[in-house]
Short mmCIF file of C-alpha atoms in Angstrom, two decimals:
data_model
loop_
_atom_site.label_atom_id
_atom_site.label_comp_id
_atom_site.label_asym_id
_atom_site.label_seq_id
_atom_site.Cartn_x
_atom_site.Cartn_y
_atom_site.Cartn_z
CA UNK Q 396 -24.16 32.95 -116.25
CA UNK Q 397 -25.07 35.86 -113.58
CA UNK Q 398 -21.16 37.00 -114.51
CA UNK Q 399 -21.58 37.14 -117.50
CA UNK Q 400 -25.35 38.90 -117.65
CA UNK Q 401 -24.09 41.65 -115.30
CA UNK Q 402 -20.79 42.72 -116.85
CA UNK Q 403 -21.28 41.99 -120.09
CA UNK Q 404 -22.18 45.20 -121.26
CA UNK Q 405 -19.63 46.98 -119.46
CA UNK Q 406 -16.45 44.55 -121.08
CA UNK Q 407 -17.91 45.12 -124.59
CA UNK Q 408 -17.47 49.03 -123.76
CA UNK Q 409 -13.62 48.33 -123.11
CA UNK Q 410 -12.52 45.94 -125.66
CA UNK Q 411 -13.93 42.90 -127.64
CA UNK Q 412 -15.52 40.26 -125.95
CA UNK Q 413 -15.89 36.70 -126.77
CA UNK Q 414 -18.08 33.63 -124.88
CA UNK Q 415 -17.62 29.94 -125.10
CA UNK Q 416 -20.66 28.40 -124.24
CA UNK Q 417 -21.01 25.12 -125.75
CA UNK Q 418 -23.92 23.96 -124.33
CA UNK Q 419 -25.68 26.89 -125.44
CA UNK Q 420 -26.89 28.19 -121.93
CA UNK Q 421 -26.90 32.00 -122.26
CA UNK Q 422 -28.22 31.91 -125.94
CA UNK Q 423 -25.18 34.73 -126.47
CA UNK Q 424 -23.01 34.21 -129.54
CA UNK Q 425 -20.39 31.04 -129.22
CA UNK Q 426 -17.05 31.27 -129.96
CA UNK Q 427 -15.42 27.62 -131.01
CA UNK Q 428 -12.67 26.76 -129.44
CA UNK Q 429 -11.19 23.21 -129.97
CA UNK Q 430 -8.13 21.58 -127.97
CA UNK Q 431 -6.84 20.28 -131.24
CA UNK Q 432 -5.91 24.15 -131.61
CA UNK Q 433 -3.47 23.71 -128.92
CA UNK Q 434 -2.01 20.50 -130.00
CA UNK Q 435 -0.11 21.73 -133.37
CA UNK Q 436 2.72 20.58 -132.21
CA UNK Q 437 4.37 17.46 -130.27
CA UNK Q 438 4.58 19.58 -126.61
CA UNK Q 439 1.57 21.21 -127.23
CA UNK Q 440 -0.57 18.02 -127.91
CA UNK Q 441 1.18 16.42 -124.89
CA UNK Q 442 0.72 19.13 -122.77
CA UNK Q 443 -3.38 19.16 -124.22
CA UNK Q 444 -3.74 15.14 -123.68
CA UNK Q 445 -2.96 15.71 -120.11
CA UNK Q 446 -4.95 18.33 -119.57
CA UNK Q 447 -8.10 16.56 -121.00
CA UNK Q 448 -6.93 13.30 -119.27
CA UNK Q 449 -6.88 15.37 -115.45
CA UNK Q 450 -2.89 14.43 -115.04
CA UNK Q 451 -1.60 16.71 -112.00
CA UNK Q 452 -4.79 16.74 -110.16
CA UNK Q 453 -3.53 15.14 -106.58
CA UNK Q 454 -6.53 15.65 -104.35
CA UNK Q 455 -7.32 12.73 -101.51
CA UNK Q 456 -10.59 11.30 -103.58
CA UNK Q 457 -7.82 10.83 -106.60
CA UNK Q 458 -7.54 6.51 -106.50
CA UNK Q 459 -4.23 4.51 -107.16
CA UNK Q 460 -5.53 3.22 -110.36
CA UNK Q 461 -6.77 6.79 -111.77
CA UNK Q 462 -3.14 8.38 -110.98
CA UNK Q 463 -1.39 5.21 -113.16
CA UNK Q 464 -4.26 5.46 -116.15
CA UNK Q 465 -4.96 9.08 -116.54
CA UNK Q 466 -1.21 9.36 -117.73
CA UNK Q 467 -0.71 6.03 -119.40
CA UNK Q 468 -4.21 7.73 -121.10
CA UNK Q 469 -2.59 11.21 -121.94
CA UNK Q 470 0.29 8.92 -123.61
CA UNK Q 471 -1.65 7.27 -126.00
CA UNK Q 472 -3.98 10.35 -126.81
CA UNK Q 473 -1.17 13.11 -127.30
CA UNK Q 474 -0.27 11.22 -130.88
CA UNK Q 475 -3.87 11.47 -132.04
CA UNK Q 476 -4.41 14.75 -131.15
CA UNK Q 477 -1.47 15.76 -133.44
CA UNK Q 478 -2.61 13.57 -136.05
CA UNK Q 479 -5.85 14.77 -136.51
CA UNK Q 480 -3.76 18.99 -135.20
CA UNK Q 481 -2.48 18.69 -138.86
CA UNK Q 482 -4.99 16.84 -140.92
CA UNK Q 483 -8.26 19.02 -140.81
CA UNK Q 484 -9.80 16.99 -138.45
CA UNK Q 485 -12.12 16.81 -135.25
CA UNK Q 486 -12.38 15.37 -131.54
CA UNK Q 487 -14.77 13.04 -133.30
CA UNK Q 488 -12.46 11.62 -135.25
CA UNK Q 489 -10.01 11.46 -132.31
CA UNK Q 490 -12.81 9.64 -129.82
CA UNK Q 491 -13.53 7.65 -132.79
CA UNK Q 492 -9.64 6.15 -132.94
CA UNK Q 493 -9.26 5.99 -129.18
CA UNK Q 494 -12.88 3.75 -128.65
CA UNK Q 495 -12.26 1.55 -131.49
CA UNK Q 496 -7.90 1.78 -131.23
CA UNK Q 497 -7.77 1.98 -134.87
CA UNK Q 498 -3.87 1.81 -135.81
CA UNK Q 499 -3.40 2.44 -139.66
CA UNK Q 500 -5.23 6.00 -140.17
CA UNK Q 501 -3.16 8.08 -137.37
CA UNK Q 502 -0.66 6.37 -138.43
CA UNK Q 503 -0.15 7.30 -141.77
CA UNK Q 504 -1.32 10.34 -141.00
CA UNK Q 505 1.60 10.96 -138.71
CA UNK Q 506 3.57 9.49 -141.25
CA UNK Q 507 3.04 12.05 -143.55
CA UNK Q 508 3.89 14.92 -140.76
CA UNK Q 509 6.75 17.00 -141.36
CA UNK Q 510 6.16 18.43 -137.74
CA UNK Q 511 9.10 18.40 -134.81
CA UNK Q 512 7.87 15.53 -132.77
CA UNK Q 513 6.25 12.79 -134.97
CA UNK Q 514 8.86 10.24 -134.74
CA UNK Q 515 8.14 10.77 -130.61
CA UNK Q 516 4.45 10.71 -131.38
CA UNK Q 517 4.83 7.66 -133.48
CA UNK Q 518 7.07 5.63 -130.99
CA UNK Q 519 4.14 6.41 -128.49
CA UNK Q 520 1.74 5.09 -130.80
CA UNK Q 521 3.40 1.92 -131.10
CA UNK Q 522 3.61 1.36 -127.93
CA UNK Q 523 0.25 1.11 -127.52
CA UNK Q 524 0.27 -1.10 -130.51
CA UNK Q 525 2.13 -3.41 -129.40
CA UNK Q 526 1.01 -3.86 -125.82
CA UNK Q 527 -0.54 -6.43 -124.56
CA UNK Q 528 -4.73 -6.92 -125.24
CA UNK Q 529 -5.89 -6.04 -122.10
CA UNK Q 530 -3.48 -3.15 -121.05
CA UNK Q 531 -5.04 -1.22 -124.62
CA UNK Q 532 -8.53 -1.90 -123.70
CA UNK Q 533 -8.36 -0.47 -120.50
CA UNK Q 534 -6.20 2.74 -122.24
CA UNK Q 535 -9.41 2.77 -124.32
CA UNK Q 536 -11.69 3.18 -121.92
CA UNK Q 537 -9.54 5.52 -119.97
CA UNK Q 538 -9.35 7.99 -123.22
CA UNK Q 539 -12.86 7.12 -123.91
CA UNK Q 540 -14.24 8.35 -120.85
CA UNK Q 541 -12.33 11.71 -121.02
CA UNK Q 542 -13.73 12.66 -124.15
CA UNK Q 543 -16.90 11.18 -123.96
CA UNK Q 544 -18.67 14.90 -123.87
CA UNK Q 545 -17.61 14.95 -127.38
CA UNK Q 546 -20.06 11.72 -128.65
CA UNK Q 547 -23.25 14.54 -128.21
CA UNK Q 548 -23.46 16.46 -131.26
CA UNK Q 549 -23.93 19.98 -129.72
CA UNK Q 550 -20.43 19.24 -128.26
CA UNK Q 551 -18.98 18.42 -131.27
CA UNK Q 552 -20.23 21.24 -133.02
CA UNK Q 553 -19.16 24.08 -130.57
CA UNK Q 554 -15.20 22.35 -130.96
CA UNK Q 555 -15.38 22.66 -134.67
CA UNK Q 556 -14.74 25.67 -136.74
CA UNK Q 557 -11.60 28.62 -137.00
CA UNK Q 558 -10.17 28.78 -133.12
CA UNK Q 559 -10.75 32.29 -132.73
CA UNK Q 560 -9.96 32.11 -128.82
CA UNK Q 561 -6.38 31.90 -127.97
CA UNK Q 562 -3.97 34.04 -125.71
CA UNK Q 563 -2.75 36.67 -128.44
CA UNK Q 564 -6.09 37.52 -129.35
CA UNK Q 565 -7.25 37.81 -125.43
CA UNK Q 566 -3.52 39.99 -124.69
CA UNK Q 567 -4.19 41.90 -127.07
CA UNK Q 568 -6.24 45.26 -125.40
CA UNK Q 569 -8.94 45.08 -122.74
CA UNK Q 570 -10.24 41.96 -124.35
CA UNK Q 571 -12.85 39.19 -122.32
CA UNK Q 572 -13.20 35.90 -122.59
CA UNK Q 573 -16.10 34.42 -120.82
CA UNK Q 574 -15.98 30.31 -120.10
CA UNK Q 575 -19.78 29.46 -119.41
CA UNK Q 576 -20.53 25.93 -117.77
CA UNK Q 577 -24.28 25.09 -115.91
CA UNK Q 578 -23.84 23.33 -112.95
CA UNK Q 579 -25.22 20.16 -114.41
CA UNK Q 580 -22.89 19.81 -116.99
CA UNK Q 581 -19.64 20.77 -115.07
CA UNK Q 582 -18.47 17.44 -114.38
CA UNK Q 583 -18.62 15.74 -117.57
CA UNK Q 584 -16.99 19.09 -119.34
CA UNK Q 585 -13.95 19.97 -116.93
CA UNK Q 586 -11.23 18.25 -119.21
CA UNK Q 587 -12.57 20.65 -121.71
CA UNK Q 588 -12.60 24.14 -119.89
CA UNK Q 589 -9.54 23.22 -118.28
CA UNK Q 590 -7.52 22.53 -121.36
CA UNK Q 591 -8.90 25.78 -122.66
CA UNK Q 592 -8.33 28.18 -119.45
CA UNK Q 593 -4.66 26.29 -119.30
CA UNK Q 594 -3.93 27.05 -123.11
CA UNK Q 595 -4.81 30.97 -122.50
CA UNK Q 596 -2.43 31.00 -118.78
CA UNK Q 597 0.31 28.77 -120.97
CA UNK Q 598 0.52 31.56 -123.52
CA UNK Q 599 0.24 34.55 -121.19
CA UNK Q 600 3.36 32.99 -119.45
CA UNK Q 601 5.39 32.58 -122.57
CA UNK Q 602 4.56 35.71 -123.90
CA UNK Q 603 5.97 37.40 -120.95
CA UNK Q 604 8.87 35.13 -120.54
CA UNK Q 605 9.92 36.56 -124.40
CA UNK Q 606 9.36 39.84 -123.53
CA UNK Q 607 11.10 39.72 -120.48
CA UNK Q 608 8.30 41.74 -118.56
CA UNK Q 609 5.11 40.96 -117.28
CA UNK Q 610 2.25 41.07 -119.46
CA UNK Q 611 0.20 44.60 -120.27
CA UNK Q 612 -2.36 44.68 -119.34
CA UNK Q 613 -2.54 42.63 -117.17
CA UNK Q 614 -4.51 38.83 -116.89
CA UNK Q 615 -7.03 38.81 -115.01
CA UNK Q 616 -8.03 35.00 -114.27
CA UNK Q 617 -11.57 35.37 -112.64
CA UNK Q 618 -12.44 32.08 -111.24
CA UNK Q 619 -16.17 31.53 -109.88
CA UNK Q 620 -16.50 27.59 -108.86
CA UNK Q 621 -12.56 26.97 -109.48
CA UNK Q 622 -13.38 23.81 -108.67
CA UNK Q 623 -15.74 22.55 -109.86
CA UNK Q 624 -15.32 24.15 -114.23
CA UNK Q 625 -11.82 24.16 -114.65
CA UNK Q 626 -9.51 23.15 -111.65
CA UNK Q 627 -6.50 23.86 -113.02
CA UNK Q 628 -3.83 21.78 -111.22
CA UNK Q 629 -0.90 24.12 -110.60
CA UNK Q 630 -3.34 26.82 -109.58
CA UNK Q 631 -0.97 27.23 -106.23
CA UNK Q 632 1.78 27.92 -108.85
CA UNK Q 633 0.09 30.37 -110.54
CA UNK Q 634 -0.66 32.25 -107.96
CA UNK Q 635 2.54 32.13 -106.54
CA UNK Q 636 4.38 33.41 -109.96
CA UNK Q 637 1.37 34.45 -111.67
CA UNK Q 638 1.41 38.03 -110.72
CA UNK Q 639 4.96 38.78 -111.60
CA UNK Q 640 4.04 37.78 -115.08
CA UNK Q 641 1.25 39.92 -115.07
CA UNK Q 642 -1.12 36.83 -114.33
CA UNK Q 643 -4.02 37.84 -111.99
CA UNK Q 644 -6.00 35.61 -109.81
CA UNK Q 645 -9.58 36.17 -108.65
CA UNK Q 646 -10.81 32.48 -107.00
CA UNK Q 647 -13.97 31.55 -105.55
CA UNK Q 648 -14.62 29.09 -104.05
CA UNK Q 649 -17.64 27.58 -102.02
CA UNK Q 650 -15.43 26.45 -98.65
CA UNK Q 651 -11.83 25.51 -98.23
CA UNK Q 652 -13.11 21.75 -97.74
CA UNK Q 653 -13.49 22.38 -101.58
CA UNK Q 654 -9.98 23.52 -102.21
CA UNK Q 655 -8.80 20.17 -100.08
CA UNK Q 656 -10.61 17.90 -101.81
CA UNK Q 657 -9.43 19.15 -105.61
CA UNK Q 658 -5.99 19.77 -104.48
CA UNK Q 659 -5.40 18.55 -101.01
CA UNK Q 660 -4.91 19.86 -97.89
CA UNK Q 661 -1.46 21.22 -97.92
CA UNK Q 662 -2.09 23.02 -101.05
CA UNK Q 663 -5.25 24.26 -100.27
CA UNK Q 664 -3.88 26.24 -97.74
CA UNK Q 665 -1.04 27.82 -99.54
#
């Protein structure tokens, strides 16, 4: 929150500025954000359920079973996102499904899609249907557990509402986007923060691969505790092609150990 205190003032003089806060530590104005706004369609939700889930992070403390789960986990989640994308719902509804693996509702929902994508999303549903007992409980708990921030209600409330944070918006002039986490609640809110910061680099990319020029101005990805808030996994990709895209990076970290550990050595040092 020091960031935020001290410039502030000084972003607000050059363009709008927004903050999401959902915990509520600054007591500044919250913008919602929710990742069900980036999962309107079938890639988006997939790309989302990964996100949430941690797929792509590689680093040395990452465990066989966690590298099989997390993805068999973003499987089985990227159809509910969409459901619940296109039917006015919340991550409530979506942790709700996942805990209890309720089949007919997101179903039918789907069923009633028009979107690109639903007969993919409803194949993947069935899937899960129609695997064995203990394989879907442990899918459960592996869904669960990523989007467990979202059983406390203050959670739940700052994901709810008109997304008015999103990479058009943030291109669009000198705009700022402050992402505030306390240290306390970093852990249990990365799938979060890094589903949002991915969302806004995903959409500064595209916009300057259909322009055909980097983006003006410029992104400017300011990253205190990269680490530890939103590690995003191809973060040695984006730096490598980030700036000729007009993506910026600005990362702190504590120590390199840090960097090894989220992203192992080899990339750590690149």
């Amino acid at each position: 929150s020091d960031v935020v205190n001290d410039t502030y003032v000084a972003r607000a003089g050059r363009g709008e500025v927004r903050v999401f806060d959902p915990t509520g530590a600054t007591q500044l104005p919250h913008t919602p954000w929710s990742p069900l706004s980036a999962a309107q369609s079938w890639e988006g939700a997939r790309r989302t359920a990964s996100r949430l889930l941690g797929v792509g992070e590689n680093g040395p403390a990452r465990s066989a079973d966690e590298s099989f789960w997390r993805p068999a986990g973003a499987r089985y989640l990227a159809p509910l996102l969409l459901a619940a994308a296109h039917s006015d719902l919340t991550m409530r509804e979506v942790l709700s499904w996942a805990a209890t693996t309720n089949e007919s509702e997101p179903t039918e929902l789907l069923a009633e899609n028009p979107t690109r994508g639903v007969t993919a999303a409803l194949e993947a549903l069935q899937s899960v249907w129609e695997a064995d007992p203990r394989f879907r409980s442990n899918l459960a708990q592996t869904v669960s557990t990523a989007l467990d921030a979202w059983q406390e209600p203050a959670i739940a409330a700052a994901t709810i509402g008109d997304g008015q944070i999103s990479a058009g918006w943030l291109l669009d002039g000198e705009n700022t986007l402050y992402l505030i986490s306390p240290a306390e609640d970093q852990r249990r809110l990365r799938g979060l923060f890094t589903a949002l910061l991915a969302e806004i680099t995903t959409g500064a990319f595209q916009v300057s691969t259909q322009t055909g020029r980097p983006v003006e101005p410029a992104l400017l990805l300011a990253l205190d505790e990269a680490a530890n808030i939103a590690p995003l996994p191809n973060l040695d990709e984006i730096a490598s092609t980030g700036p000729g895209q007009g993506v910026q990076l600005l990362t702190v970290l504590q120590n390199i150990s840090q960097a090894t550990d989220r992203w192992g050595a080899d990339r750590a040092q690149n």
